Every structure is written in C-alpha cells, then in structure tokens.
C-alpha cells in the first residue's frame, strides 16, 4: 500500500504555470543546463507524489529515498545532494532549498489583496481612517480614531478598538481582538488572537488583591506573524514590544512589558512572564515557561518543555526544568538511566 497522500487544492486557486527561466528569475539565479524543450511547471508537490509538471524540494535527509525516485520535473536541491536527483528531473542547485521552494510556492499561490471591498455589515467609526484598497469583512468593528494603512485585510468578527494603528498590508484573520496596540507593516495575525488586553498585574497582601492599572501598549514591528489564539498583554507602564520578523506560533502567552527581539521564534504553548527580555534570533520551543524579569541573550535556544528561572547568555542552548545547559541535561539523563538500570 502506498503512503503517498493525495493533494487537494480545494481552498486555493489554480496557479498560473511558470517556465524554468521564470522560476530562476524569481530566485535570482542562472538557469541550469536542461533539455531544449523544458515544460511549464504548474504546481509544487512533495517528492514522492510529484509529477513531471511539478516543482519539488529536498531539504531533509529523511527523504533521500524519495529524492532518488522522484518523478518531479524540477527539484530544488543543495549542491551536496544534487547527485541524487534522477536524470529525468532537472536539478535546480541553490544554497537554501527550502527558502527557494517557499518563494516559488508563494509565486504560485500569492495571497490576493481582496480588491478593496468593505462590507456593509461592518461597524466603522466615523473618526477611523481607512487606507486604500483595504478589505473589511462582515461584522468587523473598528473603533474611534483607529488608523489602518493601505492594502489591509480585516476578516469577519474582528474587533479593532479605539486608537489602534495598523501599518500597510496587514492581515487580521477572523475573531481577532486588538486594543492599545500599534502595528507595523505586513503583520499577519491568525484567528482568535487577543492583543493589547490588560496584563496580570496586581498587588497582593493581607488586605487582598489590588489591581494595578495597565497603562502601556503593545508595539508590533514589521513582518510579524502571530498564531491562532495567542495572547499578548499590553505593558503596565512601559510597552510590550514584538520585534521585526518575529514568528509566534499558536497558543502562546506573552505577558506585560515583555520584549521579543527581532527574528525570534516562539513555538506553541510557550509562556513568557512579565518584563522578561528576549534578544534577537532566540528560539523558544513548545511548552517552554520563562519566568519574569529575565534576560535571554541573542541566539539562545530553549528546548521543549523547559522551565527557565535564570538569565541565559548569548548563544546558549538550554534544556530541562529548571533549565540548564543542554550538555549537562543530557549527562543527567544518562546518569539517571544508568542508576535505574543498576538497581535492576
């Protein structure tokens, strides 16, 4: 029985075919030597199910056998693995195959701007400023003094509360709620995300809990993606800041005053407590918990389900709860296994 999955493009428009030269132009490379009559390529596909009119990509060593037997017409591959490409497939050799594949897939399935349609069912304040060519769906609510840049897409049941600012070409999927927030350009927010709500800030003593006003805002820089049902609290006095190019997965919690540095990645179910600061290119894996008022250095990596209680230096890789350098964590795991086996 074949394990090949059937590809269904029900939710995407049929792409316009591309020639080999057009693909190379998109990637900024010279066309390789190829048969005189190269076909037009009309889709992207996995190696194991690709057809002669498809573009495929090899970027994971686990799929070497699929590469060796692929029927794809064109395969994007690194120089290291190009010799595995079958003679019936054109090898497009490039340094970063997966990024190159993404550019081609993006070209095939570009996101439409929406054409500037504003639903009559939307509720938009008279003081709001809406840019050119924006699409605003049914039952969207836009409050007083909101500013929305050109080319934005605001989908159904999303709420943008008073005073918020969106840059150009932002996409807010359905059921997003934004308050006390300033967004840059090209921000993409998936369904159900909540941004700008008051943080978990209160004074606790014998007299009971006393809520502290949350007077900051959320600042989201350019080209940020925020996952479904993720929450980002506004600052208490200073701002919560999400840097340029950050990628945040679904179900992530970011507390008040947190700063996330440029191009960092936060994976699903991670939680960052108040006032912690992450540097640039930090990777926080799934279900990681980071305590408050910590500093995570540039390029640090935190393994899944780790609990971080101390600052992390630049470039360190941490694992475990409480988090320790990953080599020490591996040593502890090995020692524990040996201890258990010894007792048997």
Short mmCIF file of C-alpha atoms in Angstrom, two decimals:
data_model
loop_
_atom_site.label_atom_id
_atom_site.label_comp_id
_atom_site.label_asym_id
_atom_site.label_seq_id
_atom_site.Cartn_x
_atom_site.Cartn_y
_atom_site.Cartn_z
CA UNK A 1 0.00 0.00 0.00
CA UNK A 2 1.35 3.43 -0.93
CA UNK A 3 1.84 6.05 1.76
CA UNK A 4 1.59 8.87 -0.77
CA UNK A 5 -1.06 11.40 0.17
CA UNK A 6 -3.49 12.81 -2.38
CA UNK A 7 -3.03 16.54 -2.88
CA UNK A 8 -6.23 18.60 -2.90
CA UNK A 9 -6.11 22.29 -3.77
CA UNK A 10 -9.78 22.92 -2.96
CA UNK A 11 -9.04 26.08 -0.99
CA UNK A 12 -6.55 27.61 -3.43
CA UNK A 13 -6.91 28.95 -6.94
CA UNK A 14 -5.24 27.02 -9.72
CA UNK A 15 -1.79 28.58 -10.23
CA UNK A 16 -0.50 30.12 -13.44
CA UNK A 17 2.25 27.88 -14.92
CA UNK A 18 5.86 29.08 -14.78
CA UNK A 19 8.74 28.35 -17.12
CA UNK A 20 12.17 27.27 -15.90
CA UNK A 21 13.60 30.67 -16.79
CA UNK A 22 10.82 32.44 -14.87
CA UNK A 23 11.50 30.31 -11.81
CA UNK A 24 15.22 31.06 -11.99
CA UNK A 25 14.49 34.76 -12.37
CA UNK A 26 12.36 34.68 -9.21
CA UNK A 27 15.24 33.04 -7.34
CA UNK A 28 17.87 35.34 -8.84
CA UNK A 29 19.97 32.52 -10.36
CA UNK A 30 21.04 31.47 -13.84
CA UNK A 31 19.07 28.61 -15.45
CA UNK A 32 20.84 25.24 -15.31
CA UNK A 33 21.62 23.16 -18.35
CA UNK A 34 18.35 21.45 -19.21
CA UNK A 35 16.64 19.73 -22.16
CA UNK A 36 15.92 22.05 -25.06
CA UNK A 37 12.17 21.65 -24.57
CA UNK A 38 11.57 22.21 -20.86
CA UNK A 39 7.94 22.02 -19.75
CA UNK A 40 5.95 24.64 -17.95
CA UNK A 41 5.63 23.91 -14.24
CA UNK A 42 2.13 24.26 -12.83
CA UNK A 43 2.35 23.32 -9.14
CA UNK A 44 4.53 22.41 -6.16
CA UNK A 45 4.42 18.90 -4.73
CA UNK A 46 6.20 16.53 -2.31
CA UNK A 47 8.96 14.39 -3.79
CA UNK A 48 7.03 11.13 -3.51
CA UNK A 49 3.87 12.34 -5.26
CA UNK A 50 5.30 14.87 -7.72
CA UNK A 51 4.51 14.69 -11.42
CA UNK A 52 6.66 15.85 -14.37
CA UNK A 53 4.94 19.27 -14.34
CA UNK A 54 5.61 19.83 -10.63
CA UNK A 55 8.34 21.60 -8.68
CA UNK A 56 9.60 19.75 -5.62
CA UNK A 57 12.25 20.35 -2.99
CA UNK A 58 14.76 18.30 -0.99
CA UNK A 59 15.71 19.82 2.37
CA UNK A 60 15.51 16.92 4.83
CA UNK A 61 17.81 13.89 4.80
CA UNK A 62 14.93 11.66 5.92
CA UNK A 63 13.51 11.88 2.41
CA UNK A 64 16.62 10.86 0.47
CA UNK A 65 14.92 7.76 -0.97
CA UNK A 66 12.02 9.89 -2.16
CA UNK A 67 14.52 12.20 -3.88
CA UNK A 68 16.20 9.31 -5.63
CA UNK A 69 12.89 8.04 -7.02
CA UNK A 70 11.01 11.28 -7.58
CA UNK A 71 9.15 11.96 -10.82
CA UNK A 72 9.17 15.72 -10.31
CA UNK A 73 10.05 17.76 -13.36
CA UNK A 74 12.14 20.16 -11.29
CA UNK A 75 13.75 19.67 -7.88
CA UNK A 76 15.28 22.42 -5.77
CA UNK A 77 18.28 20.92 -4.01
CA UNK A 78 21.60 21.83 -2.40
CA UNK A 79 24.89 21.10 -4.18
CA UNK A 80 25.64 18.43 -1.56
CA UNK A 81 22.69 16.29 -2.66
CA UNK A 82 22.34 17.22 -6.34
CA UNK A 83 23.95 13.94 -7.48
CA UNK A 84 20.95 12.04 -6.05
CA UNK A 85 18.49 13.74 -8.41
CA UNK A 86 17.22 11.30 -11.09
CA UNK A 87 18.22 12.01 -14.70
CA UNK A 88 14.58 12.63 -15.61
CA UNK A 89 14.39 15.53 -13.15
CA UNK A 90 16.01 18.94 -13.63
CA UNK A 91 18.14 19.78 -10.58
CA UNK A 92 17.98 23.41 -9.53
CA UNK A 93 21.00 23.78 -7.22
CA UNK A 94 20.75 26.53 -4.63
CA UNK A 95 22.20 27.22 -1.18
CA UNK A 96 18.91 27.35 0.75
CA UNK A 97 16.48 24.97 -0.98
CA UNK A 98 13.57 25.33 1.43
CA UNK A 99 13.59 29.12 1.29
CA UNK A 100 13.77 28.94 -2.50
CA UNK A 101 10.86 26.48 -2.53
CA UNK A 102 8.86 28.92 -0.39
CA UNK A 103 9.42 31.71 -2.91
CA UNK A 104 8.15 29.52 -5.76
CA UNK A 105 5.14 28.32 -3.76
CA UNK A 106 4.39 31.91 -2.86
CA UNK A 107 4.52 32.84 -6.55
CA UNK A 108 2.13 30.03 -7.47
CA UNK A 109 -0.28 30.81 -4.65
CA UNK A 110 0.07 34.52 -3.98
CA UNK A 111 -2.32 35.99 -1.44
CA UNK A 112 -4.88 38.23 -3.09
CA UNK A 113 -5.25 41.74 -1.70
CA UNK A 114 -9.02 41.41 -1.63
CA UNK A 115 -9.76 44.25 -4.03
CA UNK A 116 -10.77 46.96 -1.57
CA UNK A 117 -14.20 45.67 -0.50
CA UNK A 118 -15.78 46.99 2.71
CA UNK A 119 -18.80 45.06 3.97
CA UNK A 120 -21.99 46.95 4.73
CA UNK A 121 -22.26 44.77 7.83
CA UNK A 122 -19.05 46.18 9.32
CA UNK A 123 -19.28 48.80 12.08
CA UNK A 124 -16.70 51.52 11.44
CA UNK A 125 -16.36 54.69 13.49
CA UNK A 126 -16.64 57.93 11.52
CA UNK A 127 -13.32 59.05 13.02
CA UNK A 128 -11.45 55.95 11.81
CA UNK A 129 -9.04 56.36 8.89
CA UNK A 130 -9.07 53.51 6.39
CA UNK A 131 -6.28 53.30 3.78
CA UNK A 132 -6.53 52.49 0.10
CA UNK A 133 -7.52 49.04 -1.20
CA UNK A 134 -8.48 47.63 2.18
CA UNK A 135 -10.85 44.70 2.58
CA UNK A 136 -13.08 44.70 5.66
CA UNK A 137 -15.34 41.71 6.24
CA UNK A 138 -18.74 41.13 7.80
CA UNK A 139 -19.30 42.17 11.41
CA UNK A 140 -15.89 43.77 11.82
CA UNK A 141 -15.84 46.51 14.48
CA UNK A 142 -13.43 49.43 14.14
CA UNK A 143 -13.38 51.99 16.96
CA UNK A 144 -12.77 55.71 17.22
CA UNK A 145 -9.53 57.20 15.85
CA UNK A 146 -8.26 53.88 14.50
CA UNK A 147 -5.78 54.25 11.64
CA UNK A 148 -5.50 51.44 9.10
CA UNK A 149 -2.86 51.56 6.37
CA UNK A 150 -3.17 50.67 2.70
CA UNK A 151 -3.88 47.15 1.47
CA UNK A 152 -5.01 45.68 4.80
CA UNK A 153 -7.38 42.73 5.12
CA UNK A 154 -9.62 42.63 8.20
CA UNK A 155 -11.74 39.47 8.27
CA UNK A 156 -15.11 38.74 9.84
CA UNK A 157 -15.90 39.35 13.53
CA UNK A 158 -12.55 41.03 14.21
CA UNK A 159 -12.53 43.96 16.62
CA UNK A 160 -10.04 46.84 16.48
CA UNK A 161 -10.59 49.09 19.45
CA UNK A 162 -10.17 52.83 19.70
CA UNK A 163 -6.82 54.42 18.94
CA UNK A 164 -5.10 51.39 17.42
CA UNK A 165 -2.82 51.86 14.41
CA UNK A 166 -2.15 49.32 11.66
CA UNK A 167 0.55 49.76 9.04
CA UNK A 168 0.27 48.76 5.39
CA UNK A 169 -0.61 45.27 4.12
CA UNK A 170 -1.62 43.82 7.47
CA UNK A 171 -3.86 40.73 7.55
CA UNK A 172 -6.09 40.11 10.56
CA UNK A 173 -7.96 36.83 10.32
CA UNK A 174 -11.42 36.25 11.82
CA UNK A 175 -12.23 36.79 15.51
CA UNK A 176 -9.07 38.74 16.31
CA UNK A 177 -9.31 41.37 19.06
CA UNK A 178 -6.85 44.25 19.25
CA UNK A 179 -6.69 47.12 21.70
CA UNK A 180 -3.96 49.51 22.92
CA UNK A 181 -1.72 48.41 20.04
CA UNK A 182 0.42 49.84 17.26
CA UNK A 183 1.24 47.50 14.39
CA UNK A 184 3.86 47.96 11.69
CA UNK A 185 3.66 46.84 8.07
CA UNK A 186 2.99 43.28 6.87
CA UNK A 187 1.73 41.96 10.19
CA UNK A 188 -0.24 38.71 9.89
CA UNK A 189 -2.47 37.69 12.80
CA UNK A 190 -4.28 34.36 12.76
CA UNK A 191 -7.81 33.66 14.04
CA UNK A 192 -8.68 34.18 17.67
CA UNK A 193 -5.56 36.08 18.74
CA UNK A 194 -6.05 38.64 21.51
CA UNK A 195 -3.63 41.56 21.67
CA UNK A 196 -3.44 44.54 23.99
CA UNK A 197 -5.61 43.36 26.88
CA UNK A 198 -4.52 44.31 30.43
CA UNK A 199 -1.81 42.14 31.91
CA UNK A 200 -1.87 40.04 35.07
CA UNK A 201 -0.84 42.90 37.33
CA UNK A 202 -1.97 43.33 40.94
CA UNK A 203 -0.63 43.89 44.45
CA UNK A 204 -1.17 41.02 46.85
CA UNK A 205 -1.11 41.31 50.65
CA UNK A 206 -3.23 40.52 53.70
CA UNK A 207 -5.80 43.11 52.65
CA UNK A 208 -6.49 41.20 49.45
CA UNK A 209 -5.65 41.73 45.79
CA UNK A 210 -5.41 45.28 44.44
CA UNK A 211 -5.38 45.62 40.65
CA UNK A 212 -2.70 47.89 39.21
CA UNK A 213 -3.73 49.92 36.13
CA UNK A 214 -2.05 48.64 32.96
CA UNK A 215 -1.09 51.87 31.20
CA UNK A 216 1.27 50.65 28.48
CA UNK A 217 0.61 49.41 24.97
CA UNK A 218 1.69 46.67 22.56
CA UNK A 219 4.10 47.63 19.79
CA UNK A 220 4.43 45.12 16.98
CA UNK A 221 7.13 45.85 14.41
CA UNK A 222 7.17 44.91 10.71
CA UNK A 223 6.71 41.45 9.15
CA UNK A 224 5.50 39.71 12.30
CA UNK A 225 3.30 36.58 12.28
CA UNK A 226 1.14 35.80 15.30
CA UNK A 227 -0.58 32.42 15.69
CA UNK A 228 -4.16 31.46 16.41
CA UNK A 229 -5.41 32.05 19.97
CA UNK A 230 -2.15 33.63 21.05
CA UNK A 231 -2.39 36.39 23.67
CA UNK A 232 -0.11 39.42 24.06
CA UNK A 233 -0.76 41.64 27.08
CA UNK A 234 -0.12 45.37 26.94
CA UNK A 235 2.55 46.87 29.18
CA UNK A 236 1.91 48.03 32.71
CA UNK A 237 3.88 51.30 32.39
CA UNK A 238 6.33 50.62 29.54
CA UNK A 239 5.36 48.82 26.32
CA UNK A 240 5.23 45.17 25.37
CA UNK A 241 7.33 45.00 22.18
CA UNK A 242 7.47 42.37 19.43
CA UNK A 243 10.46 42.94 17.13
CA UNK A 244 10.77 42.79 13.36
CA UNK A 245 10.34 39.42 11.68
CA UNK A 246 9.24 37.56 14.80
CA UNK A 247 7.26 34.33 14.32
CA UNK A 248 4.85 33.38 17.09
CA UNK A 249 3.00 30.07 16.95
CA UNK A 250 -0.50 29.23 18.19
CA UNK A 251 -1.46 29.36 21.89
CA UNK A 252 1.49 31.42 23.08
CA UNK A 253 1.16 33.70 26.12
CA UNK A 254 3.25 36.89 26.29
CA UNK A 255 2.82 38.92 29.46
CA UNK A 256 3.08 42.65 30.10
CA UNK A 257 6.36 44.51 29.42
CA UNK A 258 7.95 41.56 27.59
CA UNK A 259 10.34 42.45 24.77
CA UNK A 260 10.89 39.89 21.99
CA UNK A 261 13.91 40.66 19.81
CA UNK A 262 13.99 40.67 16.01
CA UNK A 263 13.53 37.36 14.16
CA UNK A 264 12.91 35.29 17.27
CA UNK A 265 10.65 32.22 17.13
CA UNK A 266 8.17 31.23 19.85
CA UNK A 267 6.61 27.78 19.41
CA UNK A 268 3.15 26.63 20.54
CA UNK A 269 2.12 26.78 24.21
CA UNK A 270 5.17 28.72 25.31
CA UNK A 271 4.61 31.26 28.06
CA UNK A 272 6.72 34.31 28.93
CA UNK A 273 6.15 36.04 32.25
CA UNK A 274 6.19 39.79 32.72
CA UNK A 275 9.17 42.05 31.97
CA UNK A 276 11.43 39.35 30.51
CA UNK A 277 13.53 40.39 27.52
CA UNK A 278 14.48 38.11 24.65
CA UNK A 279 17.31 39.01 22.28
CA UNK A 280 17.43 38.56 18.53
CA UNK A 281 17.06 35.14 16.85
CA UNK A 282 16.04 33.42 20.08
CA UNK A 283 14.24 30.09 19.65
CA UNK A 284 11.73 29.10 22.33
CA UNK A 285 10.40 25.59 21.68
CA UNK A 286 6.97 24.21 22.56
CA UNK A 287 5.61 24.39 26.12
CA UNK A 288 8.58 26.34 27.45
CA UNK A 289 7.92 28.50 30.51
CA UNK A 290 10.06 31.60 31.10
CA UNK A 291 9.88 33.32 34.49
CA UNK A 292 9.57 37.08 34.82
CA UNK A 293 12.31 39.76 34.74
CA UNK A 294 14.85 37.55 32.94
CA UNK A 295 17.19 38.33 30.06
CA UNK A 296 17.59 35.79 27.24
CA UNK A 297 20.65 36.51 25.09
CA UNK A 298 20.80 36.74 21.30
CA UNK A 299 20.68 33.39 19.53
CA UNK A 300 19.77 31.40 22.63
CA UNK A 301 17.85 28.15 22.10
CA UNK A 302 15.49 26.65 24.64
CA UNK A 303 14.40 23.02 24.25
CA UNK A 304 10.76 21.95 24.51
CA UNK A 305 9.11 21.82 27.95
CA UNK A 306 11.99 23.59 29.65
CA UNK A 307 11.44 25.82 32.66
CA UNK A 308 13.65 28.93 32.67
CA UNK A 309 14.37 30.50 36.06
CA UNK A 310 17.67 32.29 35.33
CA UNK A 311 19.15 34.55 32.67
CA UNK A 312 20.51 32.83 29.57
CA UNK A 313 23.72 34.00 27.94
CA UNK A 314 24.08 34.77 24.25
CA UNK A 315 24.14 31.64 22.07
CA UNK A 316 23.46 29.14 24.86
CA UNK A 317 21.27 26.06 24.35
CA UNK A 318 19.19 25.17 27.40
CA UNK A 319 17.03 22.17 28.34
CA UNK A 320 15.19 20.81 31.35
CA UNK A 321 13.23 22.17 34.29
CA UNK A 322 14.84 24.07 35.80
CA UNK A 323 16.72 24.88 32.61
CA UNK A 324 20.44 24.06 32.43
CA UNK A 325 22.96 23.87 29.55
CA UNK A 326 21.80 21.09 27.27
CA UNK A 327 25.02 19.04 27.63
CA UNK A 328 24.52 18.94 31.38
CA UNK A 329 20.90 17.94 30.86
CA UNK A 330 21.98 15.05 28.62
CA UNK A 331 24.53 13.96 31.26
CA UNK A 332 21.82 13.97 33.93
CA UNK A 333 19.52 11.90 31.71
CA UNK A 334 22.26 9.33 31.02
CA UNK A 335 23.26 9.14 34.70
CA UNK A 336 19.62 8.63 35.74
CA UNK A 337 19.18 5.83 33.19
CA UNK A 338 22.35 4.15 34.40
CA UNK A 339 21.19 4.44 38.01
CA UNK A 340 17.84 2.86 37.18
CA UNK A 341 19.48 0.01 35.23
CA UNK A 342 21.96 -0.55 38.06
CA UNK A 343 19.17 -1.02 40.58
CA UNK A 344 17.60 -3.68 38.38
#
